[in-house]
Amino acid sequence: MVVSGGVMPFYLERSPVRGRLVRLGPLADAVLSRHDNPDAVSRLGGEALALVAAMVSALKFKGAFSLQVKGDGPVSMLVADATDSGDLRFFARLREDADRDALPGTAKELLGDGYMAFTIDQGPDMDRHQGIVDLTGTTLADMAMNYFQTSEQHDCWIRLFCTKSADGWKAGALVLERIAAEGGIETTEQDEDAWETACTLAETVTEQEILDPDLSNERLIHRLFGTLDVRLGTPRALAYGCRCNRARLASVLETFPDDDLDHMVENGAITMNCEFCNVGFRFTRDELGARSA
């Protein structure tokens, strides 16, 4: 499944502001419905998918952007990532003692105390860049803004949306970034005013507008920022994409000693499931022996 205009970049002429409007469309339901999660967890997952889709679209190189959250709440782990080509995937892990029928509503209540990590991966020939901060804030958007302010010293305004309708899950985001002045020039009062005005206008966006399939990206952006000389960029596609494959999982199994592999065998085979896509891979013991011979 591909959403051709999933991310719409834009910027404000003569202002230190750029932004991205993210709308996952039917892709949100396609990804979230692969997992048997309670609605509260799926809602958090949809927000995470919209967030990484917005962030990866700012990369100027081939790579991937991933979000990982670990906490002591009912959701012990949440992972979402996106590649520069727009492939998205997600999974969340609930604690065994979590009450699936009585989960709290906010991201902070679901995740508890812990940390948030953003990782930029530029491939095997480049070092990965990772930043980690404590979970601070009530919503996932609050936590992400705290990350960029604390770890990157970078002003961002972020709103994330996800809801379940009769047509399935829908998710989206609106993100503004404050662009650093060129050449180390100090920020002017005019730049400050432009940033504050853009954030004030962005605050007026509603969930209904973000998730309305009949309201085009162009109309919504001009509705919000039309008075600020807004310019649209080139839309970016989003798609479901898990990077698991049989050969990669087999290579992982081959690193285990023979005794460990023998203990993994059940009903004549070793079965591995990908947590992102819930696809199972079955390997016979003879097959792995042939590979390692």
PDB file of C-alpha atoms in Angstrom:
ATOM      1  CA  MET A   1       0.000   0.000   0.000  1.00  0.00           C
ATOM      2  CA  VAL A   2       1.358   3.436  -1.001  1.00  0.00           C
ATOM      3  CA  VAL A   3       0.022   6.876  -0.011  1.00  0.00           C
ATOM      4  CA  SER A   4       1.400   9.143  -2.729  1.00  0.00           C
ATOM      5  CA  GLY A   5       1.082  12.455  -0.857  1.00  0.00           C
ATOM      6  CA  GLY A   6       1.658  11.196   2.660  1.00  0.00           C
ATOM      7  CA  VAL A   7       4.057  14.010   3.556  1.00  0.00           C
ATOM      8  CA  MET A   8       3.716  17.570   2.258  1.00  0.00           C
ATOM      9  CA  PRO A   9       6.736  19.784   3.063  1.00  0.00           C
ATOM     10  CA  PHE A  10       6.297  23.553   3.145  1.00  0.00           C
ATOM     11  CA  TYR A  11       8.143  26.662   4.228  1.00  0.00           C
ATOM     12  CA  LEU A  12       7.372  30.275   4.952  1.00  0.00           C
ATOM     13  CA  GLU A  13       8.989  32.777   2.595  1.00  0.00           C
ATOM     14  CA  ARG A  14      11.512  35.070   4.332  1.00  0.00           C
ATOM     15  CA  SER A  15      10.838  33.372   7.670  1.00  0.00           C
ATOM     16  CA  PRO A  16      12.929  30.868   9.693  1.00  0.00           C
ATOM     17  CA  VAL A  17      10.129  28.300   9.554  1.00  0.00           C
ATOM     18  CA  ARG A  18       9.698  25.067   7.642  1.00  0.00           C
ATOM     19  CA  GLY A  19       7.144  22.372   8.232  1.00  0.00           C
ATOM     20  CA  ARG A  20       5.643  19.056   7.205  1.00  0.00           C
ATOM     21  CA  LEU A  21       2.048  17.956   7.073  1.00  0.00           C
ATOM     22  CA  VAL A  22       1.749  14.177   7.475  1.00  0.00           C
ATOM     23  CA  ARG A  23      -1.380  12.191   6.639  1.00  0.00           C
ATOM     24  CA  LEU A  24      -1.107   8.421   6.618  1.00  0.00           C
ATOM     25  CA  GLY A  25      -4.558   7.810   5.139  1.00  0.00           C
ATOM     26  CA  PRO A  26      -5.425   4.080   4.850  1.00  0.00           C
ATOM     27  CA  LEU A  27      -1.789   3.226   5.596  1.00  0.00           C
ATOM     28  CA  ALA A  28      -2.393   3.832   9.317  1.00  0.00           C
ATOM     29  CA  ASP A  29      -4.983   1.059   9.506  1.00  0.00           C
ATOM     30  CA  ALA A  30      -2.884  -1.258   7.336  1.00  0.00           C
ATOM     31  CA  VAL A  31       0.075  -1.010   9.733  1.00  0.00           C
ATOM     32  CA  LEU A  32      -1.720  -0.823  13.084  1.00  0.00           C
ATOM     33  CA  SER A  33      -4.184  -3.611  12.298  1.00  0.00           C
ATOM     34  CA  ARG A  34      -1.334  -6.099  11.864  1.00  0.00           C
ATOM     35  CA  HIS A  35      -0.945  -6.096  15.646  1.00  0.00           C
ATOM     36  CA  ASP A  36      -3.346  -7.343  18.306  1.00  0.00           C
ATOM     37  CA  ASN A  37      -2.966  -4.268  20.493  1.00  0.00           C
ATOM     38  CA  PRO A  38      -5.543  -2.541  22.689  1.00  0.00           C
ATOM     39  CA  ASP A  39      -6.871   0.673  21.168  1.00  0.00           C
ATOM     40  CA  ALA A  40      -4.855   2.869  23.537  1.00  0.00           C
ATOM     41  CA  VAL A  41      -1.632   1.244  22.332  1.00  0.00           C
ATOM     42  CA  SER A  42      -2.619   1.424  18.660  1.00  0.00           C
ATOM     43  CA  ARG A  43      -3.432   5.107  19.083  1.00  0.00           C
ATOM     44  CA  LEU A  44       0.032   5.714  20.502  1.00  0.00           C
ATOM     45  CA  GLY A  45       1.495   3.658  17.671  1.00  0.00           C
ATOM     46  CA  GLY A  46      -0.285   5.753  15.044  1.00  0.00           C
ATOM     47  CA  GLU A  47       1.144   8.924  16.577  1.00  0.00           C
ATOM     48  CA  ALA A  48       4.621   7.366  16.553  1.00  0.00           C
ATOM     49  CA  LEU A  49       4.289   6.433  12.881  1.00  0.00           C
ATOM     50  CA  ALA A  50       3.229   9.967  11.972  1.00  0.00           C
ATOM     51  CA  LEU A  51       6.166  11.362  13.954  1.00  0.00           C
ATOM     52  CA  VAL A  52       8.871   9.267  12.266  1.00  0.00           C
ATOM     53  CA  ALA A  53       7.296   9.921   8.856  1.00  0.00           C
ATOM     54  CA  ALA A  54       7.647  13.656   9.478  1.00  0.00           C
ATOM     55  CA  MET A  55      11.213  13.399  10.737  1.00  0.00           C
ATOM     56  CA  VAL A  56      12.597  11.105   8.041  1.00  0.00           C
ATOM     57  CA  SER A  57      11.279  13.410   5.313  1.00  0.00           C
ATOM     58  CA  ALA A  58      13.762  16.063   6.499  1.00  0.00           C
ATOM     59  CA  LEU A  59      16.789  13.835   5.844  1.00  0.00           C
ATOM     60  CA  LYS A  60      18.967  14.924   2.931  1.00  0.00           C
ATOM     61  CA  PHE A  61      20.597  11.518   2.489  1.00  0.00           C
ATOM     62  CA  LYS A  62      19.611   7.864   2.204  1.00  0.00           C
ATOM     63  CA  GLY A  63      18.961   6.290   5.561  1.00  0.00           C
ATOM     64  CA  ALA A  64      16.395   5.583   8.243  1.00  0.00           C
ATOM     65  CA  PHE A  65      14.968   7.443  11.226  1.00  0.00           C
ATOM     66  CA  SER A  66      13.803   5.430  14.206  1.00  0.00           C
ATOM     67  CA  LEU A  67      12.043   6.150  17.478  1.00  0.00           C
ATOM     68  CA  GLN A  68      12.469   3.827  20.444  1.00  0.00           C
ATOM     69  CA  VAL A  69      10.778   4.346  23.792  1.00  0.00           C
ATOM     70  CA  LYS A  70      11.330   2.201  26.876  1.00  0.00           C
ATOM     71  CA  GLY A  71       9.521   2.783  30.140  1.00  0.00           C
ATOM     72  CA  ASP A  72       8.203   1.163  33.286  1.00  0.00           C
ATOM     73  CA  GLY A  73       4.535   1.644  32.354  1.00  0.00           C
ATOM     74  CA  PRO A  74       2.112  -0.884  30.843  1.00  0.00           C
ATOM     75  CA  VAL A  75       3.803  -0.367  27.434  1.00  0.00           C
ATOM     76  CA  SER A  76       7.375  -1.449  28.133  1.00  0.00           C
ATOM     77  CA  MET A  77       8.655  -0.768  24.626  1.00  0.00           C
ATOM     78  CA  LEU A  78       7.519   1.111  21.535  1.00  0.00           C
ATOM     79  CA  VAL A  79       9.468   1.210  18.272  1.00  0.00           C
ATOM     80  CA  ALA A  80       8.614   2.978  15.011  1.00  0.00           C
ATOM     81  CA  ASP A  81      10.885   3.695  12.098  1.00  0.00           C
ATOM     82  CA  ALA A  82      10.834   5.045   8.564  1.00  0.00           C
ATOM     83  CA  THR A  83      13.275   4.973   5.668  1.00  0.00           C
ATOM     84  CA  ASP A  84      14.125   7.854   3.359  1.00  0.00           C
ATOM     85  CA  SER A  85      11.903   6.183   0.730  1.00  0.00           C
ATOM     86  CA  GLY A  86       8.931   6.405   3.128  1.00  0.00           C
ATOM     87  CA  ASP A  87       8.654   2.795   4.317  1.00  0.00           C
ATOM     88  CA  LEU A  88       7.045   2.644   7.772  1.00  0.00           C
ATOM     89  CA  ARG A  89       6.847  -0.045  10.437  1.00  0.00           C
ATOM     90  CA  PHE A  90       5.959  -0.275  14.123  1.00  0.00           C
ATOM     91  CA  PHE A  91       5.583  -2.535  17.121  1.00  0.00           C
ATOM     92  CA  ALA A  92       4.781  -2.146  20.810  1.00  0.00           C
ATOM     93  CA  ARG A  93       5.312  -4.546  23.686  1.00  0.00           C
ATOM     94  CA  LEU A  94       2.957  -4.781  26.668  1.00  0.00           C
ATOM     95  CA  ARG A  95       4.061  -6.005  30.058  1.00  0.00           C
ATOM     96  CA  GLU A  96       2.749  -9.450  30.909  1.00  0.00           C
ATOM     97  CA  ASP A  97       0.880  -8.117  33.940  1.00  0.00           C
ATOM     98  CA  ALA A  98      -0.707  -5.194  32.046  1.00  0.00           C
ATOM     99  CA  ASP A  99      -4.519  -5.095  32.132  1.00  0.00           C
ATOM    100  CA  ARG A 100      -5.373  -4.882  28.417  1.00  0.00           C
ATOM    101  CA  ASP A 101      -8.973  -3.884  29.203  1.00  0.00           C
ATOM    102  CA  ALA A 102      -8.140  -1.018  31.551  1.00  0.00           C
ATOM    103  CA  LEU A 103      -5.150   0.785  30.093  1.00  0.00           C
ATOM    104  CA  PRO A 104      -4.679   4.497  30.871  1.00  0.00           C
ATOM    105  CA  GLY A 105      -5.140   7.068  28.130  1.00  0.00           C
ATOM    106  CA  THR A 106      -2.115   9.368  27.995  1.00  0.00           C
ATOM    107  CA  ALA A 107       1.293   8.520  26.575  1.00  0.00           C
ATOM    108  CA  LYS A 108       2.931   9.277  29.915  1.00  0.00           C
ATOM    109  CA  GLU A 109       0.570   6.911  31.748  1.00  0.00           C
ATOM    110  CA  LEU A 110       1.121   4.178  29.163  1.00  0.00           C
ATOM    111  CA  LEU A 111       4.906   4.507  29.047  1.00  0.00           C
ATOM    112  CA  GLY A 112       5.711   5.577  32.604  1.00  0.00           C
ATOM    113  CA  ASP A 113       9.241   6.691  33.430  1.00  0.00           C
ATOM    114  CA  GLY A 114      12.009   5.797  31.041  1.00  0.00           C
ATOM    115  CA  TYR A 115      13.723   7.177  27.996  1.00  0.00           C
ATOM    116  CA  MET A 116      13.133   8.189  24.406  1.00  0.00           C
ATOM    117  CA  ALA A 117      15.791   7.597  21.747  1.00  0.00           C
ATOM    118  CA  PHE A 118      15.927   8.905  18.203  1.00  0.00           C
ATOM    119  CA  THR A 119      18.399   7.208  15.856  1.00  0.00           C
ATOM    120  CA  ILE A 120      19.516   8.250  12.389  1.00  0.00           C
ATOM    121  CA  ASP A 121      21.049   5.373  10.437  1.00  0.00           C
ATOM    122  CA  GLN A 122      22.962   6.266   7.260  1.00  0.00           C
ATOM    123  CA  GLY A 123      23.856   2.682   6.380  1.00  0.00           C
ATOM    124  CA  PRO A 124      26.648   0.223   7.264  1.00  0.00           C
ATOM    125  CA  ASP A 125      29.458   2.539   6.120  1.00  0.00           C
ATOM    126  CA  MET A 126      28.490   5.425   8.420  1.00  0.00           C
ATOM    127  CA  ASP A 127      28.237   5.797  12.178  1.00  0.00           C
ATOM    128  CA  ARG A 128      24.719   6.033  13.557  1.00  0.00           C
ATOM    129  CA  HIS A 129      23.662   9.219  15.310  1.00  0.00           C
ATOM    130  CA  GLN A 130      21.564   8.698  18.431  1.00  0.00           C
ATOM    131  CA  GLY A 131      20.132  11.026  21.044  1.00  0.00           C
ATOM    132  CA  ILE A 132      18.488   9.902  24.301  1.00  0.00           C
ATOM    133  CA  VAL A 133      16.412  11.866  26.804  1.00  0.00           C
ATOM    134  CA  ASP A 134      14.132  11.075  29.724  1.00  0.00           C
ATOM    135  CA  LEU A 135      10.402  10.845  29.071  1.00  0.00           C
ATOM    136  CA  THR A 136       9.119  14.325  29.876  1.00  0.00           C
ATOM    137  CA  GLY A 137       5.598  15.505  29.081  1.00  0.00           C
ATOM    138  CA  THR A 138       2.075  14.151  28.927  1.00  0.00           C
ATOM    139  CA  THR A 139       1.783  13.343  25.219  1.00  0.00           C
ATOM    140  CA  LEU A 140       4.155  11.753  22.729  1.00  0.00           C
ATOM    141  CA  ALA A 141       4.359  15.138  20.986  1.00  0.00           C
ATOM    142  CA  ASP A 142       5.419  16.770  24.274  1.00  0.00           C
ATOM    143  CA  MET A 143       8.117  14.130  24.723  1.00  0.00           C
ATOM    144  CA  ALA A 144       9.401  14.626  21.169  1.00  0.00           C
ATOM    145  CA  MET A 145       9.537  18.421  21.530  1.00  0.00           C
ATOM    146  CA  ASN A 146      11.448  18.020  24.782  1.00  0.00           C
ATOM    147  CA  TYR A 147      13.909  15.736  22.972  1.00  0.00           C
ATOM    148  CA  PHE A 148      14.654  18.256  20.236  1.00  0.00           C
ATOM    149  CA  GLN A 149      14.907  21.124  22.701  1.00  0.00           C
ATOM    150  CA  THR A 150      17.124  19.206  25.141  1.00  0.00           C
ATOM    151  CA  SER A 151      19.227  16.927  22.938  1.00  0.00           C
ATOM    152  CA  GLU A 152      19.419  18.912  19.705  1.00  0.00           C
ATOM    153  CA  GLN A 153      18.877  22.490  20.980  1.00  0.00           C
ATOM    154  CA  HIS A 154      16.419  22.788  18.131  1.00  0.00           C
ATOM    155  CA  ASP A 155      13.005  24.454  18.355  1.00  0.00           C
ATOM    156  CA  CYS A 156      10.159  22.278  17.086  1.00  0.00           C
ATOM    157  CA  TRP A 157       6.398  22.524  17.338  1.00  0.00           C
ATOM    158  CA  ILE A 158       4.736  19.111  17.013  1.00  0.00           C
ATOM    159  CA  ARG A 159       1.164  17.858  17.075  1.00  0.00           C
ATOM    160  CA  LEU A 160       0.316  14.193  16.537  1.00  0.00           C
ATOM    161  CA  PHE A 161      -3.118  12.742  15.816  1.00  0.00           C
ATOM    162  CA  CYS A 162      -4.536   9.221  15.690  1.00  0.00           C
ATOM    163  CA  THR A 163      -8.075   7.960  16.064  1.00  0.00           C
ATOM    164  CA  LYS A 164     -10.186   4.939  15.195  1.00  0.00           C
ATOM    165  CA  SER A 165     -13.210   5.509  12.993  1.00  0.00           C
ATOM    166  CA  ALA A 166     -15.728   3.300  11.230  1.00  0.00           C
ATOM    167  CA  ASP A 167     -13.233   3.123   8.347  1.00  0.00           C
ATOM    168  CA  GLY A 168     -10.371   2.011  10.594  1.00  0.00           C
ATOM    169  CA  TRP A 169      -7.378   3.826  12.047  1.00  0.00           C
ATOM    170  CA  LYS A 170      -6.346   7.269  10.813  1.00  0.00           C
ATOM    171  CA  ALA A 171      -3.210   9.166  11.804  1.00  0.00           C
ATOM    172  CA  GLY A 172      -1.385  12.359  10.940  1.00  0.00           C
ATOM    173  CA  ALA A 173       0.894  15.103  12.189  1.00  0.00           C
ATOM    174  CA  LEU A 174       1.780  18.743  11.785  1.00  0.00           C
ATOM    175  CA  VAL A 175       5.394  19.674  12.501  1.00  0.00           C
ATOM    176  CA  LEU A 176       7.114  23.059  12.425  1.00  0.00           C
ATOM    177  CA  GLU A 177      10.866  23.532  12.729  1.00  0.00           C
ATOM    178  CA  ARG A 178      12.764  26.704  13.384  1.00  0.00           C
ATOM    179  CA  ILE A 179      15.607  27.026  10.896  1.00  0.00           C
ATOM    180  CA  ALA A 180      18.960  28.219  12.215  1.00  0.00           C
ATOM    181  CA  ALA A 181      20.228  31.492  10.770  1.00  0.00           C
ATOM    182  CA  GLU A 182      22.953  31.136   8.142  1.00  0.00           C
ATOM    183  CA  GLY A 183      26.538  31.968   8.993  1.00  0.00           C
ATOM    184  CA  GLY A 184      25.915  32.075  12.730  1.00  0.00           C
ATOM    185  CA  ILE A 185      23.883  35.248  12.468  1.00  0.00           C
ATOM    186  CA  GLU A 186      21.962  35.947  15.637  1.00  0.00           C
ATOM    187  CA  THR A 187      18.201  35.566  15.541  1.00  0.00           C
ATOM    188  CA  THR A 188      16.422  38.867  14.929  1.00  0.00           C
ATOM    189  CA  GLU A 189      13.287  40.120  16.616  1.00  0.00           C
ATOM    190  CA  GLN A 190      11.531  39.720  13.274  1.00  0.00           C
ATOM    191  CA  ASP A 191      12.522  36.021  13.194  1.00  0.00           C
ATOM    192  CA  GLU A 192      11.207  35.573  16.728  1.00  0.00           C
ATOM    193  CA  ASP A 193       7.884  37.121  15.772  1.00  0.00           C
ATOM    194  CA  ALA A 194       7.617  34.969  12.645  1.00  0.00           C
ATOM    195  CA  TRP A 195       8.223  31.772  14.626  1.00  0.00           C
ATOM    196  CA  GLU A 196       5.726  32.680  17.327  1.00  0.00           C
ATOM    197  CA  THR A 197       3.105  33.665  14.736  1.00  0.00           C
ATOM    198  CA  ALA A 198       3.535  30.390  12.835  1.00  0.00           C
ATOM    199  CA  CYS A 199       3.169  28.360  16.040  1.00  0.00           C
ATOM    200  CA  THR A 200       0.085  30.344  17.051  1.00  0.00           C
ATOM    201  CA  LEU A 201      -1.567  29.654  13.706  1.00  0.00           C
ATOM    202  CA  ALA A 202      -0.564  25.988  13.838  1.00  0.00           C
ATOM    203  CA  GLU A 203      -2.281  25.681  17.222  1.00  0.00           C
ATOM    204  CA  THR A 204      -5.616  26.270  15.486  1.00  0.00           C
ATOM    205  CA  VAL A 205      -5.448  23.015  13.506  1.00  0.00           C
ATOM    206  CA  THR A 206      -7.988  20.392  14.533  1.00  0.00           C
ATOM    207  CA  GLU A 207      -7.930  16.615  14.446  1.00  0.00           C
ATOM    208  CA  GLN A 208     -10.878  16.696  12.055  1.00  0.00           C
ATOM    209  CA  GLU A 209      -8.899  18.824   9.590  1.00  0.00           C
ATOM    210  CA  ILE A 210      -5.777  16.673   9.779  1.00  0.00           C
ATOM    211  CA  LEU A 211      -7.697  13.426   9.263  1.00  0.00           C
ATOM    212  CA  ASP A 212     -10.266  14.666   6.712  1.00  0.00           C
ATOM    213  CA  PRO A 213      -9.600  12.787   3.428  1.00  0.00           C
ATOM    214  CA  ASP A 214     -11.673  15.340   1.484  1.00  0.00           C
ATOM    215  CA  LEU A 215      -9.508  18.272   2.593  1.00  0.00           C
ATOM    216  CA  SER A 216      -6.400  18.383   0.400  1.00  0.00           C
ATOM    217  CA  ASN A 217      -2.916  19.002   1.750  1.00  0.00           C
ATOM    218  CA  GLU A 218      -2.691  22.228  -0.228  1.00  0.00           C
ATOM    219  CA  ARG A 219      -5.996  23.605   1.053  1.00  0.00           C
ATOM    220  CA  LEU A 220      -5.209  22.787   4.663  1.00  0.00           C
ATOM    221  CA  ILE A 221      -1.733  24.344   4.602  1.00  0.00           C
ATOM    222  CA  HIS A 222      -3.019  27.506   2.916  1.00  0.00           C
ATOM    223  CA  ARG A 223      -5.915  27.615   5.368  1.00  0.00           C
ATOM    224  CA  LEU A 224      -3.442  27.628   8.255  1.00  0.00           C
ATOM    225  CA  PHE A 225      -0.540  29.677   6.897  1.00  0.00           C
ATOM    226  CA  GLY A 226      -1.869  31.470   3.819  1.00  0.00           C
ATOM    227  CA  THR A 227      -1.321  34.894   5.406  1.00  0.00           C
ATOM    228  CA  LEU A 228       2.404  34.148   5.910  1.00  0.00           C
ATOM    229  CA  ASP A 229       3.457  33.696   2.270  1.00  0.00           C
ATOM    230  CA  VAL A 230       3.603  29.901   2.492  1.00  0.00           C
ATOM    231  CA  ARG A 231       5.357  27.856  -0.212  1.00  0.00           C
ATOM    232  CA  LEU A 232       4.720  24.160  -0.845  1.00  0.00           C
ATOM    233  CA  GLY A 233       7.434  21.603  -1.475  1.00  0.00           C
ATOM    234  CA  THR A 234       7.337  18.292  -3.320  1.00  0.00           C
ATOM    235  CA  PRO A 235       5.021  15.722  -1.702  1.00  0.00           C
ATOM    236  CA  ARG A 236       6.606  12.515  -0.416  1.00  0.00           C
ATOM    237  CA  ALA A 237       5.081   9.046  -0.595  1.00  0.00           C
ATOM    238  CA  LEU A 238       4.612   6.757   2.395  1.00  0.00           C
ATOM    239  CA  ALA A 239       4.221   2.975   2.361  1.00  0.00           C
ATOM    240  CA  TYR A 240       4.222  -0.049   4.618  1.00  0.00           C
ATOM    241  CA  GLY A 241       7.641  -1.664   4.567  1.00  0.00           C
ATOM    242  CA  CYS A 242       9.206  -4.221   6.894  1.00  0.00           C
ATOM    243  CA  ARG A 243      12.868  -5.032   6.283  1.00  0.00           C
ATOM    244  CA  CYS A 244      12.781  -8.555   7.677  1.00  0.00           C
ATOM    245  CA  ASN A 245      13.631 -11.435   5.335  1.00  0.00           C
ATOM    246  CA  ARG A 246      14.332 -15.136   5.536  1.00  0.00           C
ATOM    247  CA  ALA A 247      18.037 -14.889   4.722  1.00  0.00           C
ATOM    248  CA  ARG A 248      18.667 -12.274   7.422  1.00  0.00           C
ATOM    249  CA  LEU A 249      16.902 -14.296  10.114  1.00  0.00           C
ATOM    250  CA  ALA A 250      18.725 -17.462   9.054  1.00  0.00           C
ATOM    251  CA  SER A 251      22.047 -15.637   9.416  1.00  0.00           C
ATOM    252  CA  VAL A 252      21.057 -14.668  12.966  1.00  0.00           C
ATOM    253  CA  LEU A 253      20.260 -18.284  13.849  1.00  0.00           C
ATOM    254  CA  GLU A 254      23.589 -19.433  12.424  1.00  0.00           C
ATOM    255  CA  THR A 255      25.380 -17.441  15.126  1.00  0.00           C
ATOM    256  CA  PHE A 256      23.978 -19.760  17.822  1.00  0.00           C
ATOM    257  CA  PRO A 257      25.849 -22.917  18.932  1.00  0.00           C
ATOM    258  CA  ASP A 258      24.425 -26.241  17.768  1.00  0.00           C
ATOM    259  CA  ASP A 259      23.206 -27.129  21.265  1.00  0.00           C
ATOM    260  CA  ASP A 260      21.178 -23.892  21.477  1.00  0.00           C
ATOM    261  CA  LEU A 261      19.665 -24.509  18.049  1.00  0.00           C
ATOM    262  CA  ASP A 262      18.681 -28.038  19.067  1.00  0.00           C
ATOM    263  CA  HIS A 263      16.843 -26.641  22.106  1.00  0.00           C
ATOM    264  CA  MET A 264      14.954 -24.168  19.895  1.00  0.00           C
ATOM    265  CA  VAL A 265      13.449 -26.927  17.761  1.00  0.00           C
ATOM    266  CA  GLU A 266       9.743 -27.535  18.291  1.00  0.00           C
ATOM    267  CA  ASN A 267       7.753 -29.955  16.138  1.00  0.00           C
ATOM    268  CA  GLY A 268      10.754 -30.483  13.915  1.00  0.00           C
ATOM    269  CA  ALA A 269      11.530 -26.831  13.167  1.00  0.00           C
ATOM    270  CA  ILE A 270      12.609 -23.473  14.561  1.00  0.00           C
ATOM    271  CA  THR A 271      10.040 -20.709  14.128  1.00  0.00           C
ATOM    272  CA  MET A 272      10.858 -16.993  14.290  1.00  0.00           C
ATOM    273  CA  ASN A 273       8.274 -14.220  14.134  1.00  0.00           C
ATOM    274  CA  CYS A 274       9.012 -10.651  13.110  1.00  0.00           C
ATOM    275  CA  GLU A 275       7.601  -8.282  15.745  1.00  0.00           C
ATOM    276  CA  PHE A 276       7.073  -5.543  13.157  1.00  0.00           C
ATOM    277  CA  CYS A 277       5.004  -7.430  10.579  1.00  0.00           C
ATOM    278  CA  ASN A 278       3.932 -10.587  12.471  1.00  0.00           C
ATOM    279  CA  VAL A 279       5.216 -12.793   9.666  1.00  0.00           C
ATOM    280  CA  GLY A 280       6.555 -16.164  10.785  1.00  0.00           C
ATOM    281  CA  PHE A 281       9.606 -17.904   9.303  1.00  0.00           C
ATOM    282  CA  ARG A 282      10.130 -21.662   9.728  1.00  0.00           C
ATOM    283  CA  PHE A 283      13.566 -23.286   9.536  1.00  0.00           C
ATOM    284  CA  THR A 284      14.289 -26.991   9.754  1.00  0.00           C
ATOM    285  CA  ARG A 285      17.332 -28.055  11.746  1.00  0.00           C
ATOM    286  CA  ASP A 286      18.795 -29.736   8.669  1.00  0.00           C
ATOM    287  CA  GLU A 287      18.371 -26.542   6.675  1.00  0.00           C
ATOM    288  CA  LEU A 288      20.358 -24.515   9.196  1.00  0.00           C
ATOM    289  CA  GLY A 289      22.993 -27.231   9.379  1.00  0.00           C
ATOM    290  CA  ALA A 290      23.389 -27.088   5.597  1.00  0.00           C
ATOM    291  CA  ARG A 291      23.783 -23.336   5.732  1.00  0.00           C
ATOM    292  CA  SER A 292      26.528 -23.475   8.359  1.00  0.00           C
ATOM    293  CA  ALA A 293      28.413 -26.370   6.820  1.00  0.00           C
TER     294      ALA A 293
END
